[in-house]
Coordinates of C-alpha atoms in Angstrom, one line a residue:
M1 CA -139.3 50.6 133.0
M2 CA -138.1 47.6 134.9
S3 CA -140.3 46.8 138.1
Q4 CA -138.7 46.5 141.5
D5 CA -139.5 42.8 141.6
S6 CA -138.0 42.0 138.2
N7 CA -135.0 44.1 138.9
K8 CA -134.5 42.1 142.2
N9 CA -134.8 38.9 140.0
D10 CA -132.1 40.4 137.7
I11 CA -129.8 41.1 140.6
N12 CA -130.3 37.5 142.1
S13 CA -129.3 36.1 138.8
Y14 CA -125.9 37.3 139.3
D15 CA -125.4 34.9 142.3
F16 CA -123.3 37.5 144.2
P17 CA -123.0 35.9 147.6
S18 CA -121.6 32.5 146.4
R19 CA -119.2 34.3 143.9
V20 CA -118.0 36.6 146.6
E21 CA -117.5 33.6 149.1
K22 CA -115.5 31.8 146.3
A23 CA -113.4 34.7 145.6
L24 CA -112.5 35.2 149.3
K25 CA -111.5 31.7 149.8
L26 CA -109.1 31.8 147.0
I27 CA -107.1 34.8 148.3
H28 CA -104.5 32.8 150.1
T29 CA -104.5 29.9 147.8
D30 CA -104.6 31.6 144.2
S31 CA -104.4 35.1 144.5
F32 CA -104.2 35.9 140.7
K33 CA -107.4 33.9 140.1
A34 CA -109.2 35.8 143.2
L35 CA -108.2 39.1 141.7
D36 CA -109.8 38.1 138.4
Y37 CA -112.9 37.1 140.2
F38 CA -113.2 40.2 142.3
N39 CA -112.7 42.4 139.1
E40 CA -115.5 40.5 137.4
I41 CA -117.8 40.7 140.5
L42 CA -117.3 44.5 141.1
D43 CA -117.9 45.1 137.4
D44 CA -121.4 43.3 137.7
F45 CA -122.1 45.1 141.0
F46 CA -121.6 48.5 139.5
K47 CA -124.1 47.7 136.7
F48 CA -126.7 48.8 139.3
T49 CA -127.4 52.1 140.8
P50 CA -126.5 53.1 144.5
D51 CA -130.4 52.9 145.3
E52 CA -130.7 49.4 143.7
I53 CA -127.6 48.3 145.7
K54 CA -129.0 49.5 148.9
E55 CA -132.6 48.1 148.2
N56 CA -131.1 44.7 147.7
N57 CA -128.6 44.8 150.6
L58 CA -125.6 44.5 148.5
S59 CA -123.3 47.0 150.3
S60 CA -121.7 44.2 152.6
L61 CA -120.9 42.1 149.6
I62 CA -119.3 45.1 147.8
I63 CA -117.3 45.9 150.8
N64 CA -116.0 42.3 151.2
S65 CA -115.0 42.4 147.3
L66 CA -113.3 45.8 147.6
N67 CA -111.4 44.7 150.7
G68 CA -110.6 41.5 149.0
K69 CA -109.3 43.1 145.8
G70 CA -107.5 45.8 147.9
S71 CA -105.7 43.1 150.0
I72 CA -104.4 41.3 146.9
L73 CA -103.2 44.4 145.3
N74 CA -101.4 45.5 148.6
A75 CA -99.7 42.1 148.6
F76 CA -98.7 42.6 145.0
D77 CA -97.2 46.0 146.0
K78 CA -99.7 47.9 143.9
I79 CA -100.4 50.2 146.8
D80 CA -102.0 53.1 144.9
E81 CA -104.6 50.6 143.3
A82 CA -105.2 48.9 146.7
E83 CA -105.8 52.3 148.3
E84 CA -108.4 53.1 145.9
C85 CA -110.4 50.2 146.9
F86 CA -110.1 50.9 150.6
D87 CA -110.8 54.6 150.1
M88 CA -114.0 53.6 148.1
V89 CA -115.3 51.6 151.0
L90 CA -114.6 54.2 153.5
N91 CA -116.0 57.1 151.5
D92 CA -118.9 55.4 149.7
F93 CA -119.9 52.5 151.9
D94 CA -118.9 52.4 155.6
S95 CA -116.4 55.0 157.2
Q96 CA -115.8 52.6 160.1
D97 CA -115.0 49.3 158.4
F98 CA -112.3 47.6 160.3
T99 CA -110.5 46.0 157.3
S100 CA -110.5 49.0 155.3
L101 CA -109.2 51.2 158.1
I102 CA -106.5 48.9 159.1
N103 CA -105.3 48.5 155.4
K104 CA -105.4 52.2 154.8
A105 CA -103.2 52.7 157.9
L106 CA -100.8 50.0 156.6
I107 CA -100.6 51.6 153.2
L108 CA -100.0 55.1 154.7
R109 CA -97.1 53.5 156.6
K110 CA -95.8 51.9 153.5
K111 CA -95.9 55.4 151.6
G112 CA -93.9 56.9 154.6
H113 CA -96.9 58.9 155.7
L114 CA -96.4 57.9 159.3
E115 CA -98.2 60.5 161.3
E116 CA -101.3 60.0 159.2
S117 CA -101.0 56.2 159.7
L118 CA -101.1 56.8 163.4
D119 CA -104.2 58.9 163.1
Y120 CA -106.0 56.1 161.4
Y121 CA -104.9 53.6 164.1
D122 CA -106.3 56.0 166.7
E123 CA -109.6 56.1 164.7
I124 CA -109.7 52.3 164.7
A125 CA -109.0 52.2 168.5
K126 CA -111.9 54.5 169.0
Y127 CA -114.2 52.4 166.9
Y128 CA -112.9 49.0 168.0
P129 CA -111.9 49.0 171.8
D130 CA -111.6 45.3 171.7
K131 CA -108.7 45.4 169.3
K132 CA -106.7 47.6 171.6
E133 CA -103.7 45.3 172.0
L134 CA -103.5 44.8 168.1
I135 CA -103.6 48.5 167.5
L136 CA -101.1 49.2 170.1
A137 CA -98.6 46.8 168.6
M138 CA -99.2 48.3 165.0
K139 CA -98.6 51.8 166.3
S140 CA -95.5 50.7 168.2
E141 CA -94.1 49.5 164.8
V142 CA -94.8 52.9 163.2
Y143 CA -93.1 54.5 166.4
G144 CA -90.1 52.5 165.7
E145 CA -90.0 53.9 162.0
L146 CA -90.4 57.5 163.3
K147 CA -87.3 57.3 165.7
I148 CA -83.7 57.9 164.9
K149 CA -81.6 54.6 164.6
L150 CA -79.3 54.0 167.6
S151 CA -76.2 54.4 165.3
D152 CA -77.5 57.8 164.2
T153 CA -78.4 59.3 167.7
D154 CA -76.4 60.7 170.5
L155 CA -77.2 59.1 173.7
D156 CA -76.0 62.3 175.4
D157 CA -79.3 63.8 174.3
Y158 CA -81.0 61.8 177.1
S159 CA -80.8 62.1 180.9
I160 CA -77.7 60.5 182.6
E161 CA -79.9 57.9 184.1
A162 CA -81.7 56.9 180.9
K163 CA -78.3 56.9 179.1
D164 CA -76.9 54.5 181.6
L165 CA -79.9 52.3 181.6
I166 CA -79.8 52.0 177.8
G167 CA -76.2 51.1 177.9
R168 CA -77.0 48.3 180.4
G169 CA -79.9 47.0 178.4
L170 CA -77.6 46.8 175.3
A171 CA -75.0 45.0 177.2
S172 CA -77.5 42.6 178.6
H173 CA -79.0 42.0 175.3
E174 CA -75.5 41.4 173.6
N175 CA -74.9 38.7 176.4
K176 CA -78.5 37.1 175.7
I177 CA -79.7 38.1 179.2
V178 CA -83.0 39.1 177.4
L179 CA -85.3 39.6 180.3
E180 CA -82.7 41.9 182.0
A181 CA -82.3 44.0 178.8
L182 CA -86.3 44.5 178.8
D183 CA -86.2 45.6 182.4
Y184 CA -83.4 48.2 181.6
Y185 CA -85.1 49.5 178.6
Q186 CA -88.4 49.9 180.4
K187 CA -86.8 51.8 183.2
A188 CA -85.0 54.0 180.6
I189 CA -88.4 55.1 179.1
K190 CA -89.6 55.9 182.8
A191 CA -86.4 57.8 183.4
D192 CA -86.6 60.0 180.2
S193 CA -89.8 59.8 177.9
S194 CA -87.8 61.4 175.1
C195 CA -86.0 58.1 174.5
K196 CA -89.3 56.3 174.0
Y197 CA -89.0 55.7 170.1
L198 CA -85.4 54.5 170.3
V199 CA -86.0 52.2 173.2
L200 CA -89.2 50.7 171.8
S201 CA -87.3 49.7 168.8
L202 CA -84.6 48.1 170.9
M203 CA -87.2 46.3 173.0
D204 CA -88.8 45.0 169.5
D205 CA -85.2 43.3 168.8
V206 CA -85.1 41.8 172.2
K207 CA -88.6 40.4 171.8
R208 CA -87.6 38.8 168.7
E209 CA -84.9 36.8 170.5
F210 CA -87.8 35.3 172.6
F211 CA -89.8 34.8 169.3
K212 CA -87.0 32.6 167.8
L213 CA -87.5 30.1 170.6
F214 CA -91.1 29.4 170.0
L215 CA -92.1 25.8 168.9
Y216 CA -95.0 25.2 166.4
E217 CA -96.4 22.6 164.4
D218 CA -95.1 21.7 161.1
I219 CA -97.9 22.2 158.3
D220 CA -98.4 20.5 155.0
I221 CA -99.9 23.5 153.3
E222 CA -100.9 21.2 150.2
K223 CA -103.2 19.2 152.6
D224 CA -106.2 21.5 152.4
E225 CA -107.5 25.0 152.6
I226 CA -107.1 25.4 156.5
S227 CA -103.5 24.0 156.1
K228 CA -102.9 26.8 153.7
K229 CA -104.2 29.4 156.0
K230 CA -102.0 27.8 158.8
G231 CA -98.8 28.0 156.6
A232 CA -99.9 31.7 155.8
V233 CA -99.9 32.5 159.7
L234 CA -96.4 31.1 160.1
H235 CA -95.2 33.1 157.1
Y236 CA -96.7 36.3 158.5
L237 CA -95.4 35.6 161.9
F238 CA -91.9 34.5 161.4
I239 CA -90.9 35.8 157.7
Q240 CA -92.8 39.0 157.2
N241 CA -93.2 39.9 160.9
N242 CA -96.8 41.0 160.2
L243 CA -98.8 40.5 163.4
F244 CA -102.1 41.9 161.8
Y245 CA -102.3 39.5 159.0
A246 CA -101.2 36.5 161.1
Y247 CA -103.9 37.6 163.9
M248 CA -106.8 38.0 161.3
L249 CA -106.1 34.7 159.7
N250 CA -105.8 32.9 163.0
E251 CA -109.2 34.3 163.9
E252 CA -110.7 32.8 160.7
I253 CA -109.2 29.5 161.6
L254 CA -110.7 29.7 165.1
E255 CA -114.1 30.7 163.7
E256 CA -114.2 27.3 161.9
N257 CA -112.9 25.5 164.9
K258 CA -112.5 27.3 168.2
N259 CA -110.4 24.2 169.5
D260 CA -107.8 24.3 166.7
L261 CA -104.6 23.6 168.6
F262 CA -102.2 25.2 166.0
A263 CA -104.3 28.4 166.1
L264 CA -104.5 28.6 169.8
N265 CA -100.7 28.2 170.1
A266 CA -100.2 30.9 167.4
M267 CA -102.6 33.2 169.3
G268 CA -100.3 32.7 172.4
M269 CA -97.3 33.6 170.4
I270 CA -99.1 36.7 169.0
F271 CA -100.2 38.0 172.5
F272 CA -96.8 37.3 173.9
Y273 CA -95.5 39.8 171.2
L274 CA -98.1 42.2 172.0
D275 CA -96.8 42.3 175.6
D276 CA -99.9 40.6 177.1
C277 CA -98.3 37.6 178.7
D278 CA -101.3 36.7 180.7
L279 CA -103.5 36.2 177.7
S280 CA -100.6 34.5 176.0
I281 CA -100.3 32.0 178.8
R282 CA -104.0 31.5 178.8
Y283 CA -103.9 30.4 175.2
F284 CA -101.0 28.1 175.7
D285 CA -102.9 26.6 178.7
R286 CA -106.1 26.0 176.6
C287 CA -104.1 24.0 174.1
N288 CA -102.9 21.6 176.9
T289 CA -106.4 21.4 178.5
I290 CA -107.7 20.1 175.2
D291 CA -104.7 17.8 174.6
E292 CA -102.1 17.4 177.0
K293 CA -99.8 15.7 174.6
Y294 CA -99.6 18.6 172.3
L295 CA -96.0 19.4 173.2
Y296 CA -95.4 22.7 171.4
P297 CA -97.2 25.0 174.0
Y298 CA -95.1 23.8 177.0
L299 CA -91.9 25.6 175.9
N300 CA -93.9 28.6 174.6
K301 CA -95.7 28.8 178.0
A302 CA -92.4 28.8 179.8
I303 CA -91.1 31.6 177.7
A304 CA -94.1 33.7 178.5
L305 CA -94.0 32.7 182.2
A306 CA -90.3 33.8 182.3
R307 CA -91.3 37.1 180.7
A308 CA -93.9 37.6 183.3
K309 CA -91.2 36.8 185.9
R310 CA -93.2 33.8 187.1
F311 CA -90.0 31.7 187.3
D312 CA -91.0 28.6 189.3
E313 CA -93.8 28.0 186.9
A314 CA -91.7 28.6 183.9
K315 CA -89.1 25.9 185.1
E316 CA -91.9 23.6 185.7
S317 CA -93.4 24.1 182.2
F318 CA -90.1 24.0 180.5
G319 CA -89.4 20.6 182.3
K320 CA -92.2 19.1 180.6
I321 CA -90.7 19.2 177.1
K322 CA -87.4 17.6 178.2
G323 CA -86.9 14.2 176.6
L324 CA -90.4 14.2 175.1
P325 CA -90.3 12.6 171.5
N326 CA -91.8 13.9 168.3
L327 CA -91.2 17.6 168.5
I328 CA -91.1 19.0 164.9
R329 CA -88.4 21.4 165.7
D330 CA -86.1 20.7 168.8
P331 CA -84.6 23.7 170.4
N332 CA -81.0 23.9 169.5
E333 CA -78.2 24.3 172.2
E334 CA -77.9 28.1 171.5
E335 CA -81.6 28.5 172.1
L336 CA -81.5 26.6 175.1
D337 CA -78.8 28.6 176.4
I338 CA -80.7 31.8 175.8
F339 CA -83.6 30.4 177.9
K340 CA -81.4 29.2 180.6
R341 CA -79.7 32.7 180.8
T342 CA -83.3 34.2 180.9
I343 CA -84.1 32.2 184.0
I344 CA -80.6 32.0 185.8
S345 CA -80.1 35.8 185.2
N346 CA -83.4 36.5 187.0
S347 CA -83.7 33.8 189.8
I348 CA -81.6 31.3 191.8
Y349 CA -83.0 28.5 189.9
S350 CA -81.1 26.1 187.5
L351 CA -83.1 24.1 184.9
G352 CA -80.9 21.0 185.6
F353 CA -79.0 20.8 182.6

């Protein structure tokens, strides 16, 4: 019979820590190779008994491997296989693992099990109160899928006041007076809570109008591993509209460099979408405290300030980008017009164009 010491040496010979680290780094650069690595690693892990795994403190490495494999399979749209990975973590290793819980909720949403998805989000909020804003955003997206589309609903089902406010919001949105539209929608929910799911979806459309204005640094994703992650953040934010993956990747970047200007600017954009304008503004300010010549956050901060109805400060921040060279993406005339309407429709100020 193998002694405990010789068994430990046998496990050490597999070099699990460095292999798992290597596979995790490959997830966003070469997913196919990463998946092969995770399969090989997990095959080796399960050569050992549960007691041996526990005695040698391998559980966290197995969890990381299962989560890594599951994330790749989910991205490949192999959701049943991905769900098996996350279920294994939650059932056999750690019922409160954040990554597995959030991915389980996302998969249930993909499968159309929306109420079960919401239950998982509630569990996550209970275990991780510091992730409250993120969870609220994920839940609001599920609410948006639960509701009936505007074209399929009868506004007469709602109170006269709510119906009027929704109509005003739609008119304001159509005329690109986006702050006014949000105000009307928020008032509609207060007037009649039964219109909540419909109105949350309409508000999401309006917030996307703001989001189209944001400025961000152009990234050469071939430069290095961090650049690949930054490119993935932009992809999740502006192509897939997936705040969760954008947020988690951004956290990884900031763990390596807490003063990374791209990541701080992206965090400001993320928290704007989560309706936390104060925190959004703090991220943009932090960028310009580190480097006042880093131009992108000035407009972004102005957008967040306008959303918070701090119009004097919005005008001042917006003015700092006028005439400044070297912006990768200059806001076009239509975008500037949206921003001007945002200010003009809510204050007496002109931006001086």
